[in-house]
Amino acid sequence: MVFHKLKDWQLHRRTLEHREANGTVGFVPTMGALHQGHRSLLERARQENDHVVLSIFVNPTQFNNPNDFAKYPSTLESDLKIAEEAGVDFVILPTREDIYPDDYRYRVMETTFSKSLCGAHRPGHFDGVLTIVMKLFGLVRPHRAYFGQKDYQQLELIRGMTKSFYLNLEIVPCPTLRETDGLAMSSRNLRLTPAQRKNAPQIARLLKSSLLENKTTDWVKAELSKSGFLVDYVEDVAVGQPPETRRFVAASLGEIRLIDNLSPSEAKDLEV
Ligand code: PAF
């Protein structure tokens, strides 16, 4: 069932009100342009819950670059097909007016981790992400919400927000899905030119080889620059519980900014 009007969804959500009596709600929030990575989140949500909700909303407040927002891919027809194939029960398609009737006067912020890595290069990005996710959690009231580890910093911040605000739901981290050449799946990959697409897996290759061969983050930066990337950062950060050091990269090919991250144990198994 597809909800174009938020009011209709809100009415419908009430029918699932008696949580225990009516089973669990699994939620996958997205900005559309769904790929196999999203499909795997939806399939996992399907396996683990009685009801599965997908939201598609290209959230303007998390784009610090208006051009990136304007060019964000939109593939609604194929998104709905993937949703149906993955067994999604409800798709909600809120509008900007639905989500920001307050014109973004109220927002959720984190003051520390959100200022590093992507946050240092995309001011305000994580305020936008945490705010939309908090709003969607309020609208969907899921028991479980599914997020990919490709956006690991986002996942950590959402986990922290959920704990900090005593939100009554489980955040389920899901492994990064990759193309056969190692490129982490992302909606933005659709915007790469054929030459950029060929070059893009270099990020995963360098993450893997640097971790296995004990090469520094500076070495990765230099290699990426040699391959034509404009590098935002390559950093090692201890994240998760118990803390584990992961290597994080953000680098652009032309207008397209790509991110990825890997732990030493994942590096051993990564096929690139
Ligand atoms: O990861 C995304 O697609 C977005 O950041 C999210 C979580 C749907 C919030 O807009």
XYZ file of C-alpha atoms and ligand atoms in Angstrom:
282
model
C 0.000 0.000 0.000
C 1.515 3.351 -1.037
C 0.756 6.477 1.012
C 1.190 9.743 -0.881
C -0.509 11.690 1.906
C 1.050 11.665 5.330
C -2.358 12.108 6.990
C -3.554 8.840 5.442
C -0.494 7.042 6.794
C -1.013 8.536 10.246
C -4.595 7.257 10.284
C -3.448 3.865 9.084
C -0.653 3.653 11.677
C -3.312 3.882 14.380
C -4.762 0.604 13.172
C -1.420 -1.017 14.082
C -1.548 0.741 17.432
C -1.726 -2.187 19.782
C 1.900 -3.058 19.226
C 1.952 -6.408 20.934
C -1.415 -7.503 19.581
C -0.620 -6.466 16.023
C 3.002 -7.577 15.732
C 6.256 -5.768 15.123
C 6.941 -2.963 12.665
C 10.273 -2.982 10.800
C 11.283 0.279 9.148
C 13.713 1.145 6.341
C 14.082 4.906 5.809
C 15.548 5.873 2.405
C 15.896 8.708 -0.064
C 14.830 6.456 -2.945
C 16.923 5.425 -5.979
C 16.850 1.984 -4.369
C 19.572 -0.559 -5.151
C 20.465 -4.070 -3.994
C 21.812 -2.663 -0.718
C 18.384 -1.225 0.102
C 16.769 -4.461 -1.041
C 18.864 -6.395 1.482
C 17.679 -4.067 4.289
C 14.063 -4.543 3.207
C 14.457 -8.318 3.005
C 15.994 -8.446 6.472
C 13.170 -6.266 7.827
C 10.695 -8.638 6.135
C 12.268 -11.683 7.799
C 12.284 -10.142 11.264
C 8.932 -8.290 11.476
C 5.203 -8.653 10.960
C 4.870 -5.314 9.114
C 7.481 -3.610 6.923
C 7.444 0.125 6.228
C 9.633 1.872 3.654
C 9.886 5.657 3.488
C 11.170 7.539 0.462
C 11.981 11.186 1.068
C 14.899 13.149 -0.374
C 15.607 15.161 2.733
C 16.664 18.721 1.786
C 18.117 19.593 5.195
C 20.907 17.033 4.967
C 22.301 18.411 1.700
C 24.854 21.129 2.263
C 25.319 21.354 -1.515
C 22.142 22.508 -3.372
C 23.438 21.041 -6.639
C 23.790 17.596 -5.031
C 20.180 17.873 -3.774
C 18.847 18.988 -7.167
C 20.632 16.127 -8.932
C 19.812 13.377 -6.442
C 18.524 10.471 -8.571
C 14.796 9.766 -8.543
C 13.554 6.338 -9.720
C 10.135 5.969 -8.083
C 8.711 3.387 -10.476
C 11.611 0.989 -10.024
C 11.695 1.741 -6.257
C 8.083 0.628 -5.916
C 8.849 -2.530 -7.881
C 11.772 -3.377 -5.561
C 9.539 -2.646 -2.555
C 6.892 -5.018 -3.841
C 9.406 -7.765 -4.621
C 10.950 -7.424 -1.151
C 7.523 -7.833 0.460
C 7.142 -4.295 1.826
C 3.666 -3.698 3.275
C 3.598 0.108 3.358
C 5.499 2.761 1.419
C 5.265 6.329 2.667
C 6.146 9.222 0.377
C 5.986 12.373 2.502
C 6.406 15.827 0.988
C 8.660 18.607 2.198
C 5.572 20.426 3.556
C 4.559 17.304 5.497
C 7.957 16.978 7.117
C 8.937 20.595 7.697
C 5.762 22.542 8.575
C 8.002 24.318 11.143
C 10.456 25.280 8.386
C 13.173 23.303 10.230
C 12.924 25.497 13.345
C 13.210 22.441 15.567
C 16.136 20.145 14.975
C 18.189 17.391 16.576
C 21.952 17.915 16.927
C 24.900 15.971 18.201
C 27.892 18.037 19.227
C 30.956 15.780 18.955
C 31.196 12.826 16.570
C 28.938 14.589 14.036
C 31.569 17.302 13.625
C 34.259 14.889 12.439
C 34.703 12.845 9.219
C 31.768 13.708 6.882
C 30.457 16.279 9.359
C 33.672 18.303 9.053
C 33.232 18.506 5.277
C 29.440 18.794 5.123
C 28.395 21.362 7.732
C 24.891 20.710 9.051
C 24.611 17.348 7.283
C 24.108 15.253 10.404
C 21.702 17.770 11.967
C 19.544 17.175 8.895
C 19.946 13.394 9.097
C 19.182 13.133 12.829
C 16.212 15.485 12.514
C 14.573 13.598 9.643
C 15.228 10.219 11.263
C 13.732 11.421 14.561
C 10.657 12.729 12.684
C 10.281 9.473 10.733
C 10.626 7.411 13.914
C 7.798 9.516 15.388
C 5.629 8.939 12.325
C 6.309 5.225 11.858
C 6.904 4.164 15.485
C 8.918 1.100 14.440
C 10.133 -1.677 16.690
C 13.239 -2.063 14.534
C 14.933 0.245 12.026
C 17.526 -0.923 9.507
C 20.621 1.038 8.409
C 23.563 0.092 6.183
C 27.129 0.149 7.462
C 28.312 1.997 4.361
C 27.052 5.117 6.162
C 28.752 4.025 9.359
C 29.010 7.480 10.905
C 25.297 8.016 10.282
C 24.525 4.613 11.822
C 26.576 5.410 14.947
C 24.917 8.797 15.387
C 21.426 7.329 14.982
C 22.291 4.595 17.473
C 23.500 7.260 19.914
C 20.421 9.447 19.415
C 18.111 6.468 19.981
C 19.874 5.647 23.245
C 20.115 9.258 24.378
C 16.420 9.977 23.879
C 15.282 6.587 25.262
C 13.566 5.745 21.982
C 11.884 2.407 22.277
C 13.280 0.686 19.209
C 16.201 -1.414 18.037
C 18.686 -0.078 15.482
C 19.783 -2.943 13.244
C 23.132 -2.458 11.458
C 23.400 -4.253 8.101
C 26.597 -5.048 6.156
C 27.642 -2.926 3.168
C 26.673 -4.502 -0.140
C 29.241 -4.212 -2.920
C 29.354 -4.531 -6.682
C 31.483 -7.432 -7.972
C 34.464 -5.070 -8.368
C 34.189 -4.002 -4.710
C 32.500 -0.605 -5.129
C 30.151 0.009 -2.187
C 26.580 0.266 -3.465
C 25.172 3.789 -3.340
C 22.408 5.701 -5.109
C 25.044 8.244 -6.140
C 26.873 5.588 -8.217
C 24.142 6.125 -10.829
C 25.621 9.559 -11.508
C 29.170 8.353 -12.258
C 30.333 8.585 -15.881
C 31.581 5.260 -17.367
C 35.203 6.347 -16.809
C 34.508 7.394 -13.212
C 32.618 4.161 -12.587
C 35.686 2.201 -13.713
C 37.914 4.183 -11.379
C 35.567 4.215 -8.359
C 36.406 0.690 -6.966
C 39.904 2.007 -6.315
C 38.583 3.200 -2.940
C 37.669 -0.335 -1.821
C 40.891 -1.774 -3.269
C 43.040 0.731 -1.403
C 41.093 0.267 1.832
C 41.665 -3.465 1.637
C 45.333 -3.412 0.632
C 46.267 -0.674 3.105
C 44.677 -2.529 6.026
C 46.204 -5.875 5.075
C 49.655 -4.411 4.390
C 49.708 -1.984 7.341
C 49.888 1.111 5.139
C 49.052 4.507 6.654
C 46.050 6.708 5.963
C 48.442 9.193 4.307
C 49.522 6.496 1.897
C 45.848 5.863 0.950
C 45.304 9.604 0.466
C 48.313 9.856 -1.833
C 47.262 6.818 -3.882
C 43.713 8.134 -4.277
C 45.001 11.531 -5.380
C 47.261 9.840 -7.949
C 44.156 8.047 -9.291
C 42.315 11.338 -9.820
C 40.217 11.531 -6.622
C 39.785 14.709 -4.631
C 40.172 13.380 -1.090
C 38.135 14.790 1.822
C 39.597 12.449 4.412
C 41.095 9.059 5.140
C 40.956 8.401 8.888
C 41.097 5.557 11.378
C 38.455 5.855 14.084
C 37.423 3.492 16.895
C 33.645 3.032 16.712
C 30.929 0.677 17.961
C 30.521 -1.385 21.108
C 33.010 -2.879 21.867
C 35.076 -0.241 20.011
C 36.727 -1.433 16.817
C 39.028 0.652 14.638
C 37.671 1.176 11.146
C 39.264 3.022 8.271
C 36.974 5.715 6.789
C 37.318 7.358 3.371
C 35.470 10.158 1.561
C 36.688 11.214 -1.864
C 35.144 12.721 -4.984
C 35.354 11.913 -8.657
C 34.190 15.061 -10.417
C 30.942 16.119 -8.726
C 30.296 12.718 -7.160
C 31.344 12.250 -3.568
C 31.873 8.613 -2.526
C 32.285 7.229 0.981
C 33.336 3.853 2.297
C 34.762 2.245 5.430
C 36.282 -1.084 6.387
C 37.663 -2.874 9.457
C 40.832 -4.998 9.296
C 38.786 -8.180 9.790
C 36.436 -7.262 6.919
C 39.464 -6.459 4.720
C 40.500 -10.133 4.788
C 37.172 -11.246 3.313
C 36.643 -8.424 0.828
C 36.892 -9.536 -2.774
C 38.053 -6.724 -5.065
O 20.892 7.028 4.416
C 19.976 7.680 3.885
O 19.456 7.333 2.817
C 19.486 8.937 4.574
O 20.527 9.617 5.188
C 18.314 8.700 5.541
C 18.738 7.830 6.723
C 17.167 8.034 4.814
C 17.825 10.030 6.105
O 17.362 10.875 5.093
